[in-house]
Amino acid sequence: MITPLKKPPMLLERVRDNITSVRDRLVNTIIENRDVEKIISSYDRSSTFFYCDPPYYGLADYTSQGSKPFSKEDHVRLKECLAKIDGKFLLSINDHSEIRKLYSGFNIKQVEVRYSVCRTDKSSMANELFISNYEMRVVE
């Protein structure tokens, strides 16, 4: 005989609380996967915050989940779009000299990150860049 639990286990309560918390924080958030120029022209206002996570720079034929390759020209186009916005942006990308040069007029912070996806050793450390059009404060 299966008896229903009178009280959900503690883990399930935390999951429910976390989901509720995330839902509350994202209630006015829009997440899209479209061409950068279309997104920016649709939503750019002084109160808009754009988080950009383009495919890594300098990786041959790098695609994101089956999409077409993101070329050097696409990176330049992204930068040109971001240079004109009224809102704020934060871009995260791999640390590459060409990216540093491309975004040289913006605020750039280097952060060390641990990559575990698709790694066999689960502990690969690398530098990534946070690039923005506002003064950033990175909390260690």
XYZ file of C-alpha atoms in Angstrom:
140
model
C 0.000 0.000 0.000
C 1.279 3.462 -0.906
C 0.693 6.166 1.648
C 0.907 9.797 0.517
C 3.360 11.938 2.401
C 1.751 14.354 4.781
C 4.546 16.867 4.356
C 6.837 17.099 1.315
C 10.484 16.348 1.976
C 12.639 19.386 2.765
C 14.368 19.269 -0.633
C 11.065 19.566 -2.474
C 10.090 22.541 -0.320
C 13.351 24.293 -1.236
C 12.850 23.561 -4.931
C 9.336 24.996 -4.768
C 10.594 28.097 -2.917
C 13.418 28.590 -5.422
C 11.088 28.292 -8.396
C 8.724 30.810 -6.821
C 11.600 33.185 -6.127
C 12.918 32.938 -9.695
C 9.425 33.437 -11.104
C 8.978 36.581 -8.984
C 12.326 38.020 -10.096
C 11.704 37.335 -13.776
C 8.076 38.452 -13.931
C 8.917 41.465 -16.161
C 11.850 39.853 -17.965
C 11.854 38.992 -21.648
C 14.303 36.375 -22.928
C 14.672 36.050 -26.680
C 16.937 34.349 -29.172
C 16.723 36.521 -32.295
C 19.034 38.627 -34.409
C 20.756 41.233 -32.252
C 19.728 44.198 -34.401
C 16.055 43.217 -34.234
C 16.115 42.729 -30.479
C 17.935 45.986 -29.784
C 15.713 48.046 -32.077
C 12.603 46.502 -30.476
C 13.522 47.025 -26.828
C 16.167 49.747 -26.533
C 15.219 52.415 -24.004
C 17.201 54.140 -21.281
C 15.695 51.698 -18.748
C 16.565 48.548 -20.742
C 19.326 46.156 -19.688
C 20.723 43.815 -22.350
C 22.689 40.736 -21.287
C 24.623 39.426 -24.304
C 26.247 36.005 -24.402
C 27.455 35.535 -27.981
C 29.352 32.459 -29.163
C 33.033 32.504 -28.287
C 35.332 34.467 -30.529
C 38.036 32.741 -32.560
C 36.638 29.229 -32.527
C 36.357 27.960 -36.089
C 32.791 27.183 -37.124
C 31.517 27.600 -33.579
C 27.752 27.311 -33.521
C 25.302 27.672 -30.707
C 22.794 24.835 -30.456
C 22.643 24.130 -34.160
C 22.478 27.703 -35.379
C 24.612 29.100 -38.184
C 28.225 29.981 -37.319
C 28.760 33.328 -35.570
C 31.410 35.029 -37.686
C 33.923 37.778 -36.993
C 31.585 40.108 -38.901
C 28.737 39.126 -36.557
C 30.894 40.112 -33.578
C 31.637 43.483 -35.208
C 27.932 43.980 -35.937
C 27.062 43.180 -32.312
C 29.597 45.727 -31.068
C 28.270 48.392 -33.457
C 24.711 47.792 -32.225
C 25.760 47.974 -28.589
C 27.712 51.189 -29.187
C 24.476 52.981 -30.141
C 22.059 51.862 -27.434
C 20.323 54.107 -24.914
C 20.116 51.297 -22.352
C 22.856 49.385 -20.569
C 24.512 46.161 -21.623
C 26.691 43.469 -20.126
C 28.453 41.116 -22.513
C 30.314 37.981 -21.424
C 32.780 36.361 -23.801
C 36.062 34.472 -23.915
C 39.224 36.519 -23.390
C 40.703 37.145 -26.833
C 42.997 39.953 -28.008
C 40.684 40.789 -30.932
C 37.715 41.156 -28.577
C 39.751 43.434 -26.294
C 40.630 45.547 -29.335
C 37.066 45.578 -30.688
C 35.593 46.743 -27.360
C 38.492 48.997 -26.318
C 36.175 51.999 -25.754
C 34.059 50.135 -23.203
C 34.541 48.958 -19.621
C 36.272 45.574 -19.596
C 36.790 43.318 -16.575
C 38.637 40.015 -16.708
C 37.274 37.228 -14.535
C 38.522 33.709 -13.983
C 35.866 31.065 -14.540
C 35.718 27.316 -14.190
C 34.421 25.476 -17.233
C 32.849 22.120 -16.537
C 30.556 21.574 -19.529
C 32.022 19.131 -22.054
C 35.252 18.765 -20.066
C 36.579 15.476 -18.856
C 38.599 16.903 -15.960
C 35.699 19.059 -14.690
C 38.100 21.718 -13.478
C 39.377 23.709 -16.445
C 39.977 27.334 -15.512
C 39.928 30.120 -18.090
C 39.648 33.878 -18.338
C 36.454 35.436 -19.549
C 35.644 39.083 -20.179
C 32.738 41.114 -18.876
C 32.249 44.126 -21.134
C 29.786 46.936 -20.444
C 28.823 50.509 -21.226
C 28.660 51.370 -17.512
C 31.053 51.141 -14.572
C 31.029 47.568 -13.281
C 31.781 46.328 -9.821
C 32.880 42.705 -9.789
C 32.357 40.991 -6.447
C 34.937 38.316 -5.727
